[in-house]
Coordinates of C-alpha atoms in Angstrom, one line a residue:
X1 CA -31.2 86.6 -24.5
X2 CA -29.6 89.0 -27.2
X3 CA -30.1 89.1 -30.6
X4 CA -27.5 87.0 -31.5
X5 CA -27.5 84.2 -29.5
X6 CA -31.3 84.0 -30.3
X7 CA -30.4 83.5 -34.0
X8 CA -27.5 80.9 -33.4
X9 CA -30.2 78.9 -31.6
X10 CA -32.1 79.0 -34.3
X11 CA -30.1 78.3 -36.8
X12 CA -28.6 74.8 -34.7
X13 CA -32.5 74.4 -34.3
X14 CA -32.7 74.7 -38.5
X15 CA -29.6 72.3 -38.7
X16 CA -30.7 70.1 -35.9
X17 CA -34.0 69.8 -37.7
X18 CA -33.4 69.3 -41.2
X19 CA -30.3 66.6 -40.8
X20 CA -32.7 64.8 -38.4
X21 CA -35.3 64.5 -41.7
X22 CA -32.1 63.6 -43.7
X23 CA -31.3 60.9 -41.4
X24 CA -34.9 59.8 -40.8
X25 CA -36.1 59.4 -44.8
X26 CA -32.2 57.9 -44.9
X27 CA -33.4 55.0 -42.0
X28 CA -37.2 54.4 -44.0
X29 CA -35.0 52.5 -46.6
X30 CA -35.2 48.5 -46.3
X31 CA -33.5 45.7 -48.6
X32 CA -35.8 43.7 -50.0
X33 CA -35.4 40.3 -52.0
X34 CA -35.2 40.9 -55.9
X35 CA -34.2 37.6 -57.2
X36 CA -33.2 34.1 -55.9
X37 CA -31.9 30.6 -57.2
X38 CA -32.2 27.3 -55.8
X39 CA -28.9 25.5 -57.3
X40 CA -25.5 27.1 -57.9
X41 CA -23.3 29.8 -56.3
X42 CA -23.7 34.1 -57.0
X43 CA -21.2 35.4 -57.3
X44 CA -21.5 39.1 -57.6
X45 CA -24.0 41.8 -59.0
X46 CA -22.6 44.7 -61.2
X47 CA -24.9 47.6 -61.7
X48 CA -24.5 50.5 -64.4
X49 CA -27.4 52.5 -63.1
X50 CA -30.7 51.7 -60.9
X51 CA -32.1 50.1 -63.4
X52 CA -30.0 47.8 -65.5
X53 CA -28.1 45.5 -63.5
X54 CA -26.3 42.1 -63.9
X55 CA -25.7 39.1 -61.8
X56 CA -23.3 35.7 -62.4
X57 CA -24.0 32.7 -60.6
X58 CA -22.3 29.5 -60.9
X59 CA -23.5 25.9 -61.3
X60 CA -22.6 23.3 -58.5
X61 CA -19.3 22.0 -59.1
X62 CA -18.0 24.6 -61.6
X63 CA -20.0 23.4 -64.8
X64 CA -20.6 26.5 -65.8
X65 CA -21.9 30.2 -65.5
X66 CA -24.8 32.3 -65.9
X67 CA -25.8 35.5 -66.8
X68 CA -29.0 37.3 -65.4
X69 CA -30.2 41.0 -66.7
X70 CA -33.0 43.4 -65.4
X71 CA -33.9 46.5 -66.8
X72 CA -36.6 47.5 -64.4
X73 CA -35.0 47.9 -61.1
X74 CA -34.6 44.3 -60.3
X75 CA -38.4 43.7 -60.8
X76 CA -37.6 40.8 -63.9
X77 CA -34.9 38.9 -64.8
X78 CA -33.5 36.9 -68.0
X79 CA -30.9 34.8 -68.9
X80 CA -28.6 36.6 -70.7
X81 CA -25.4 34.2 -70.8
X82 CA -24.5 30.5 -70.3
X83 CA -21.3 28.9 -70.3
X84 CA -22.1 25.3 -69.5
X85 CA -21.8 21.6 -69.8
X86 CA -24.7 20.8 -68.4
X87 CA -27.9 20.8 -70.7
X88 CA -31.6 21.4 -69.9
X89 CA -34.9 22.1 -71.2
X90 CA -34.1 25.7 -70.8
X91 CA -32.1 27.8 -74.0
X92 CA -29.1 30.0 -73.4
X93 CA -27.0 31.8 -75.5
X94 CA -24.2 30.5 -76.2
X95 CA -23.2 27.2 -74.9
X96 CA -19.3 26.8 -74.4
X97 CA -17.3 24.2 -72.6
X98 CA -16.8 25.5 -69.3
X99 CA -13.6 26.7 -67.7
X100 CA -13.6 26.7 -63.5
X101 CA -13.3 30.8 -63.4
X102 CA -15.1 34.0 -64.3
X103 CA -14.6 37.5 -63.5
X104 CA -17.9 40.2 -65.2
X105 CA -16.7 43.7 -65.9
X106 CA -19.5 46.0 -67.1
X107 CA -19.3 49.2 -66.6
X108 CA -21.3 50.7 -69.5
X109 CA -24.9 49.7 -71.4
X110 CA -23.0 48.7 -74.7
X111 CA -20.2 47.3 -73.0
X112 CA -20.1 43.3 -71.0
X113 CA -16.7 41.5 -70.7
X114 CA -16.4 38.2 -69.2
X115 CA -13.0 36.4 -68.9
X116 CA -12.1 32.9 -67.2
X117 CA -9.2 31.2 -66.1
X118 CA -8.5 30.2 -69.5
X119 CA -7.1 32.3 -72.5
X120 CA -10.7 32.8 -73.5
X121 CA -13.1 35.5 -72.8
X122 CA -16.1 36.9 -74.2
X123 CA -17.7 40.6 -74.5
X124 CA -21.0 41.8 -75.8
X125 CA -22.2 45.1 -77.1
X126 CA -26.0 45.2 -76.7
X127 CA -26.5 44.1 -73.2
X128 CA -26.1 40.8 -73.9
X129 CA -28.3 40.0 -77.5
X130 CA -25.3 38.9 -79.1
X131 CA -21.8 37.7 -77.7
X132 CA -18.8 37.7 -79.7
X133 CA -15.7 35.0 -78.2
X134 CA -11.5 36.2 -78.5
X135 CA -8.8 34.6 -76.8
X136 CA -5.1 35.4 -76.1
X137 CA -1.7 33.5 -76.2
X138 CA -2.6 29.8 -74.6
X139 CA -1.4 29.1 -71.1
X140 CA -2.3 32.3 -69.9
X141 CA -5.6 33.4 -67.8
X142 CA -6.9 36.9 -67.7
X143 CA -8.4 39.7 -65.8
X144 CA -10.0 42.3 -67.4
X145 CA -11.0 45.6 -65.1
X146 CA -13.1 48.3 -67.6
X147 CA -12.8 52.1 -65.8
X148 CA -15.9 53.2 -68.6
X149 CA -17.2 51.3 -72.1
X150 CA -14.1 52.2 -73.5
X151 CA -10.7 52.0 -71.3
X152 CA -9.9 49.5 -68.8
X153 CA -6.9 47.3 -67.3
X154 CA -6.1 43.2 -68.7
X155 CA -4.5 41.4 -66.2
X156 CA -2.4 38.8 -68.1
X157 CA -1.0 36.0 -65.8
X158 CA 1.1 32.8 -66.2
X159 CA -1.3 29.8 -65.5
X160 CA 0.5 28.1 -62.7
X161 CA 3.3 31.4 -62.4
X162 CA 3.5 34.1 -60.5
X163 CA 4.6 36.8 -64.2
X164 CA 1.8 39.1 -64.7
X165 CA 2.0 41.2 -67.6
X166 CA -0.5 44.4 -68.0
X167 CA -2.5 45.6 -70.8
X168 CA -4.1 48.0 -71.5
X169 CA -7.3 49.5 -73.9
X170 CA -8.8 52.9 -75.3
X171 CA -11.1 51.5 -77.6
X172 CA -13.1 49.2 -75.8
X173 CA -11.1 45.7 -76.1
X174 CA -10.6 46.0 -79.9
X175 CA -6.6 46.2 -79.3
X176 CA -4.5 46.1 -76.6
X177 CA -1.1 47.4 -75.9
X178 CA 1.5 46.7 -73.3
X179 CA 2.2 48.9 -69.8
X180 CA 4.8 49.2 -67.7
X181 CA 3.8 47.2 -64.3
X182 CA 3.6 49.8 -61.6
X183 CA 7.4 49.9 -59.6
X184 CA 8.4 46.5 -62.0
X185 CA 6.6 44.5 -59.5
X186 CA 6.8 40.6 -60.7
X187 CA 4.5 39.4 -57.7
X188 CA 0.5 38.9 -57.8
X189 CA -1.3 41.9 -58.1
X190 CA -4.9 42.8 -56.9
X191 CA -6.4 44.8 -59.5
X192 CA -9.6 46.6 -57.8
X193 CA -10.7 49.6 -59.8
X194 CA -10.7 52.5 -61.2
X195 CA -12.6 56.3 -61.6
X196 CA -12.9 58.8 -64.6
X197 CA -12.4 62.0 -63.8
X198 CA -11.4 65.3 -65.7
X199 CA -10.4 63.0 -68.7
X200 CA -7.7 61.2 -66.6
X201 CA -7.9 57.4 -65.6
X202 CA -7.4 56.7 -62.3
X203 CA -6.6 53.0 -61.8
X204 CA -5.7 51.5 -58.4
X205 CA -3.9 47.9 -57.7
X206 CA -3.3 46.4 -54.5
X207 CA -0.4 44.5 -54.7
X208 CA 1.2 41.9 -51.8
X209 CA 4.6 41.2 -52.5
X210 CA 6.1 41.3 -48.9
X211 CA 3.8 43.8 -47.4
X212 CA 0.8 45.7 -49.0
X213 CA 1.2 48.6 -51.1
X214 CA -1.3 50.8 -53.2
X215 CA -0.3 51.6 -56.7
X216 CA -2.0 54.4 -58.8
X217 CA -1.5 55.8 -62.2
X218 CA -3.3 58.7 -64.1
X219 CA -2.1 58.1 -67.8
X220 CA -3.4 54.2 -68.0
X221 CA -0.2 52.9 -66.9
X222 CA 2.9 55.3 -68.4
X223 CA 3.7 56.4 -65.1
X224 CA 3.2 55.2 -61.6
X225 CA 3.0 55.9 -58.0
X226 CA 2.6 53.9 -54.6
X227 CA 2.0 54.4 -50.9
X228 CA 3.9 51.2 -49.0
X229 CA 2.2 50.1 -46.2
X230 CA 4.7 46.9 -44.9
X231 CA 2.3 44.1 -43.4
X232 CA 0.0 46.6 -41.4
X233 CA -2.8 47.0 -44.1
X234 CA -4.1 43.6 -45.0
X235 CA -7.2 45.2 -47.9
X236 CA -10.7 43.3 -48.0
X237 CA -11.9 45.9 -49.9
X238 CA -11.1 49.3 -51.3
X239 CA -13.1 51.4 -53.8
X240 CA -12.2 54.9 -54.4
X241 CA -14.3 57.7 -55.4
X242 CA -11.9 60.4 -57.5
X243 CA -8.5 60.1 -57.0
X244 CA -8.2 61.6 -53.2
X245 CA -11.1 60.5 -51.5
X246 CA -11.1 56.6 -51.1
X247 CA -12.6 54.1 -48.6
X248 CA -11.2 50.7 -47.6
X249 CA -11.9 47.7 -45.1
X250 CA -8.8 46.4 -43.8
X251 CA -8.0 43.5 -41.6
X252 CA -4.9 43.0 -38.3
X253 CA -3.3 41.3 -36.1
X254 CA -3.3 42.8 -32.8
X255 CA -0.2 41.3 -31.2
X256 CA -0.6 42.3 -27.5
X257 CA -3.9 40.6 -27.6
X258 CA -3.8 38.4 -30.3
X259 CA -6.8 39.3 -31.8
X260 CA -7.9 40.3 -35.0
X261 CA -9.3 43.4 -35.9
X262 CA -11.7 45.0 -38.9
X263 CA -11.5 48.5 -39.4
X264 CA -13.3 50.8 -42.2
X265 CA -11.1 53.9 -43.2
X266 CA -11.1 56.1 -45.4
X267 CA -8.2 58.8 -47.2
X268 CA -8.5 62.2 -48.7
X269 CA -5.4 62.5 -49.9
X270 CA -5.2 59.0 -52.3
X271 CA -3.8 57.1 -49.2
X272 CA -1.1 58.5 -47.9
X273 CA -2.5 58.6 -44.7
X274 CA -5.9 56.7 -43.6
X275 CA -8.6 57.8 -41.0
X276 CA -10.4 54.8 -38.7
X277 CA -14.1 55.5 -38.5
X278 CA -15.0 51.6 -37.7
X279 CA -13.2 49.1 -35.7
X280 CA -14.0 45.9 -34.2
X281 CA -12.7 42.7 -33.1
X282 CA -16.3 40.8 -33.3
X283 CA -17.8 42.2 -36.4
X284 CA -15.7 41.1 -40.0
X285 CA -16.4 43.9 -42.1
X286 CA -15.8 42.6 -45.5
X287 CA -17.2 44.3 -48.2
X288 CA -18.4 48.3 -48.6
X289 CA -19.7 50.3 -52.0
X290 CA -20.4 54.2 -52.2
X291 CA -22.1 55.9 -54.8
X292 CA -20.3 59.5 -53.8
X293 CA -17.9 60.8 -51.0
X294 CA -20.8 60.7 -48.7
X295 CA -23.4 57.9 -49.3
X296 CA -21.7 54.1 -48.6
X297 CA -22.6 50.8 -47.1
X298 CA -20.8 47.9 -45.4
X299 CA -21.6 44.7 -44.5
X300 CA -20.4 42.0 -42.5
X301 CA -19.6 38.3 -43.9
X302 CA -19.7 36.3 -40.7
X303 CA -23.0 38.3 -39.4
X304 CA -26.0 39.6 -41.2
X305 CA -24.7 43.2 -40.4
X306 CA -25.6 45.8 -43.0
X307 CA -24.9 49.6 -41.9
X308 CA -25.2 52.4 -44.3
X309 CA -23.9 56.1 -43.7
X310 CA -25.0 60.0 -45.3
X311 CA -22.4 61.6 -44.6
X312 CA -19.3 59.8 -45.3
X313 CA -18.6 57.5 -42.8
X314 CA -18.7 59.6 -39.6
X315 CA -22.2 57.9 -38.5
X316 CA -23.5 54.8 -39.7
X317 CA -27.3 53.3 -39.6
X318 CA -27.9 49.5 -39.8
X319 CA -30.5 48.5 -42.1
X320 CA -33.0 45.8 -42.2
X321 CA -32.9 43.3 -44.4
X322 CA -36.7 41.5 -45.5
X323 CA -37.6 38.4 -47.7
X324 CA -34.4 36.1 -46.7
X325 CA -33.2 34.4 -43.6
X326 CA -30.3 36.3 -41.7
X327 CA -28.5 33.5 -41.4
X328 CA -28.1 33.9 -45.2
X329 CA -26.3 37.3 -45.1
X330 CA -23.3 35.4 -43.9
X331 CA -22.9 34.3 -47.7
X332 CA -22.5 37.9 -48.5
X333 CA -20.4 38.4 -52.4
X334 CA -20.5 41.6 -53.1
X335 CA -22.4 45.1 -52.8
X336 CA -23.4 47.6 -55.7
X337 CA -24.2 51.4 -54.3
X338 CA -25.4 53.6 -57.5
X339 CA -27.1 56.0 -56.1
X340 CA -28.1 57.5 -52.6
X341 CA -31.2 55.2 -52.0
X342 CA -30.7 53.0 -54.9
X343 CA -28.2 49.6 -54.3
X344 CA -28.0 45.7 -54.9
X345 CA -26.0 43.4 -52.8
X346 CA -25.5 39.3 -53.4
X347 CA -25.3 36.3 -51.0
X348 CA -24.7 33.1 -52.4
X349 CA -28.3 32.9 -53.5
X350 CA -30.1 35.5 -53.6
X351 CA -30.2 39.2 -54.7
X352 CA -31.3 41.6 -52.3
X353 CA -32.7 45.9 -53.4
X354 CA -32.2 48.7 -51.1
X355 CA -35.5 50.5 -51.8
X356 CA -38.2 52.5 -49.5
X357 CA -41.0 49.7 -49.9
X358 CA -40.4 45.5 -50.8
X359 CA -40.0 45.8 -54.4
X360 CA -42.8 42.9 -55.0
X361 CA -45.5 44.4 -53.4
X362 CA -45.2 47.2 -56.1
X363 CA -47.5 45.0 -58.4
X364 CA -49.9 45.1 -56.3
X365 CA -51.8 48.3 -55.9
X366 CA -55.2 46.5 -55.1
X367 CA -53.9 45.5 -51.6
X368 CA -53.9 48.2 -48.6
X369 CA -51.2 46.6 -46.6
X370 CA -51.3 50.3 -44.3
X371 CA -51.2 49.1 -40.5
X372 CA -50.8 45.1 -41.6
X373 CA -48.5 42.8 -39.7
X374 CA -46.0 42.2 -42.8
X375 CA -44.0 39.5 -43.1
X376 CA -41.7 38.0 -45.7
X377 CA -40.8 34.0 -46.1
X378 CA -39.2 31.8 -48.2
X379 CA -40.5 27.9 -48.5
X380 CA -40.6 24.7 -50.7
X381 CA -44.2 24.4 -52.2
X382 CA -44.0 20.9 -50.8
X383 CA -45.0 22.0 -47.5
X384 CA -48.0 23.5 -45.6
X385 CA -47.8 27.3 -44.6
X386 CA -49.0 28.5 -41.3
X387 CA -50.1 31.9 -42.8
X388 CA -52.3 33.0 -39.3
X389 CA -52.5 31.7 -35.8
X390 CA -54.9 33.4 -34.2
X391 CA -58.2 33.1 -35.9
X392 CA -60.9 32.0 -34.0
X393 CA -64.3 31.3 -36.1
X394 CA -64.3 29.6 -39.7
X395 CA -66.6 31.9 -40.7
X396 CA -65.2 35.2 -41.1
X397 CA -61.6 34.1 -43.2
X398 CA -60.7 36.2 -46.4
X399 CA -57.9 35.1 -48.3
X400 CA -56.5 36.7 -51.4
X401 CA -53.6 36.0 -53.2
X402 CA -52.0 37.7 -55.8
X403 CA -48.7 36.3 -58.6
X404 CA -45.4 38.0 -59.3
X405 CA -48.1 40.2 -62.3
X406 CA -50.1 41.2 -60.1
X407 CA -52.9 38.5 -61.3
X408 CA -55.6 37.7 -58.5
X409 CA -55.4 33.6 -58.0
X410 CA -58.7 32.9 -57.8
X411 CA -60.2 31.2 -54.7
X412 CA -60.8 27.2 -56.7
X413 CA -57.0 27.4 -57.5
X414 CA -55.4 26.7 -53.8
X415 CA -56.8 25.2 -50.4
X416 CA -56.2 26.2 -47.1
X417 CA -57.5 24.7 -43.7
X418 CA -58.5 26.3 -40.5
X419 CA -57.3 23.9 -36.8
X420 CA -57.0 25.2 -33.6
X421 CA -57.0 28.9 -34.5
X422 CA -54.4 28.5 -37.2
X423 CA -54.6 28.8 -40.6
X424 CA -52.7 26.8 -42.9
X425 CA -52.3 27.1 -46.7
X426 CA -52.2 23.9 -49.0
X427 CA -48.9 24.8 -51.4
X428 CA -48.8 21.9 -53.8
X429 CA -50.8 23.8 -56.5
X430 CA -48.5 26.7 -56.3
X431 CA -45.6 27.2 -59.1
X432 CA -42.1 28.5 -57.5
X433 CA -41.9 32.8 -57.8
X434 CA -43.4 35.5 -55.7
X435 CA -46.8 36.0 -54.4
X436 CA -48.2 38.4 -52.4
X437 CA -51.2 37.0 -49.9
X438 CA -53.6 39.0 -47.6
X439 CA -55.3 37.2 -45.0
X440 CA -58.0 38.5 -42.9
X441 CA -59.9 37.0 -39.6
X442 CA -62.5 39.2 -38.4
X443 CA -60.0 41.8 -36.6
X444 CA -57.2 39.4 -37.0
X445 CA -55.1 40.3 -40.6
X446 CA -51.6 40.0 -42.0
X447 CA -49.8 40.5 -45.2
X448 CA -47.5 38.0 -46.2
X449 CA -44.4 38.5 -49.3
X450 CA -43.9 34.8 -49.7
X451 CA -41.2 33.5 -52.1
X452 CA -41.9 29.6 -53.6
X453 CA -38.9 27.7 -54.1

């Protein structure tokens, strides 16, 4: 062998080698549960950073919405926001009457803006502390898409009309002036982002008046473009990452076989032309996120399919997803990718964390769970819990249990009964929240993440 090919198979040996550890420490990543509710509807999660995140959730029968915040990752929540009729022992801040409607933009730490279906909306400056309440004309509902703390889009729409006037702000929603609606379109338009780059705004619309079309503009709405696509791409979702490189999930009828296919593509050149890199008339691809040009995830709504890709979309790796039924991805909302390994996603209730270990079991160090059988659950404290089955002497069972703190529960404050090689914990004394339980029968142990609803 000469020189030269001896080199070139080292160097694919190199490359081989250090995009298989890539791909490997890329797989190690799980989604675990960060946060749950038992009544209402979520609605979406928006994320500024890895940290600081918010969710809104609905109450049954549109009485209201709700605002939760973490600063730590996802590891705490509180109340941030409630617009509701329905009072309860708990405070929020404020209390409104409540419209039917809310869409959350927040985009930056001193920057929330939350609008309804109503001429009303609402935006706070200190991550929620204080709100302040302004309204527009009446008989209008609004829209309001934020690019960074201070520009963004307001979608002003005739309640019960089809009109839509655009705004438009510089100084974070202190004015707003009036933009000229991209190619005079009258129709609905689906406002879905926007990107900041080089000092220019990049905002992108969807809009549906007799075929789909992609509208763009890079001076907040002076000026715009469009790619027309007639009835071919039907968007579920779009997100672009600069203004070349986008990524979209997109929806057809196949005529020859009448079936309906989900594709995921993506453009380089701000989508004039669109590569396929998924397609599939079984899986519904519904909603993707991507923190750069290579890291993204998509999920299925009808299937508790989530895949993730590295290098932009050319090979994808599902994920597994712990602490919820998988039934209950099919309520799948919305996905927030802010970094590489860092991302939230929401079902209809409950908030899921990308992250390399369950997020709960961070609180407790004191616990070895290397080589345990691990397993997360959800149940109502009313019942009994099956937390072993094959235990065979009385004896020889250790059980410890630790809170959502990290605080031991010590051994007088819960039950647990041993029959027929089974052990089942007593759950009545237990509050609702997280808990962490190790429990051992002579060679027999297993770790259990166990969420109390």
């Amino acid at each position: 062998m000469s020189r030269t090919s001896l080199n070139i198979s080292l160097l694919t040996l190199i490359l081989y080698l250090f995009f298989s550890s890539i791909n490997a420490r890329s797989q190690s990543l799980i989604w675990d549960l960060a946060d749950t509710i038992s009544i209402g509807t979520i609605r979406e999660v928006s994320c500024i950073n890895k940290d600081i995140c918010i969710y809104r959730y609905e109450l049954m029968f549109n009485n209201g919405i709700i605002l939760k915040l973490t600063t730590d990752g996802g590891l705490n929540w509180t109340h941030i926001f409630a617009d509701t009729n329905i009072i309860d022992n708990e405070t929020f801040l404020p209390i409104y009457l409540a419209p039917n409607y809310y869409t959350l933009s927040f985009k930056s730490q001193d920057k929330i803006i939350l609008t309804a279906d109503t001429n009303i909306f609402w935006y706070s400056n200190d991550l929620g502390k204080t709100w302040i309440k302004d309204s527009i004309d009446e008989g209008y509902s609004l829209s309001i898409k934020m690019v960074d703390s201070l520009n963004g889009l307001m979608y002003k729409k005739l309640k019960g009309g089809m009109f839509v006037e655009i705004f438009a702000t510089s100084n974070g929603g202190i004015s707003w002036h009036e933009i000229h609606k991209p190619l005079e379109h009258k129709w609905d338009l689906n406002f879905f982002g926007g990107v900041l780059m080089e000092g220019s705004i990049y905002l992108y619309s969807i809009n549906e008046d007799w075929g789909y079309s992609l509208n763009w503009t890079l001076d907040l709405g002076k000026t715009w473009d469009s790619y027309y696509y007639g009835g071919y791409y039907a968007f579920n979702d779009l997100q672009f990452i600069n203004p070349y490189i986008g990524f979209s999930i997109n929806r057809y009828m196949n005529l020859d076989s009448n079936k309906t296919f989900f594709s995921v593509m993506k453009t380089y050149d701000s989508g004039a032309t669109w590569t396929v890199l998924l397609e599939s008339d079984s899986v519904q691809y519904s909603r993707l996120s991507f923190s750069d040009s290579l890291n993204g995830i998509v999920a299925g709504s009808t299937t508790d399919l989530i895949i993730r890709t590295t290098d932009g979309g050319y090979s994808w790796h599902k994920d597994t997803v712990h602490g919820i039924p998988p039934r209950q991805m099919r309520n799948l909302r919305n996905i927030n990718m802010i970094e590489s390994k860092s991302a939230f996603l929401s079902t209809s209730r409950h908030i899921i964390k990308l992250t390399d270990r369950p997020t709960s079991i961070e609180n407790f160090p004191l616990i070895n769970q290397n080589s345990l059988d691990f397993e997360s659950i959800i149940v109502n404290k009313e019942i009994d819990l099956e937390i072993l089955n094959d235990c065979v002497g009385k004896s020889q069972i250790s059980i410890t249990i630790y809170n959502s703190t990290g605080k031991l529960i010590s051994n007088d404050e819960f039950r647990y009964s041993h029959f027929d090689k089974g052990i089942i914990l007593n759950l009545s004394n237990f509050t609702s929240g997280f808990y962490l339980i190790r429990v051992d029968c002579a060679s027999k142990n297993k770790l259990l993440q166990l969420l109390i609803i």
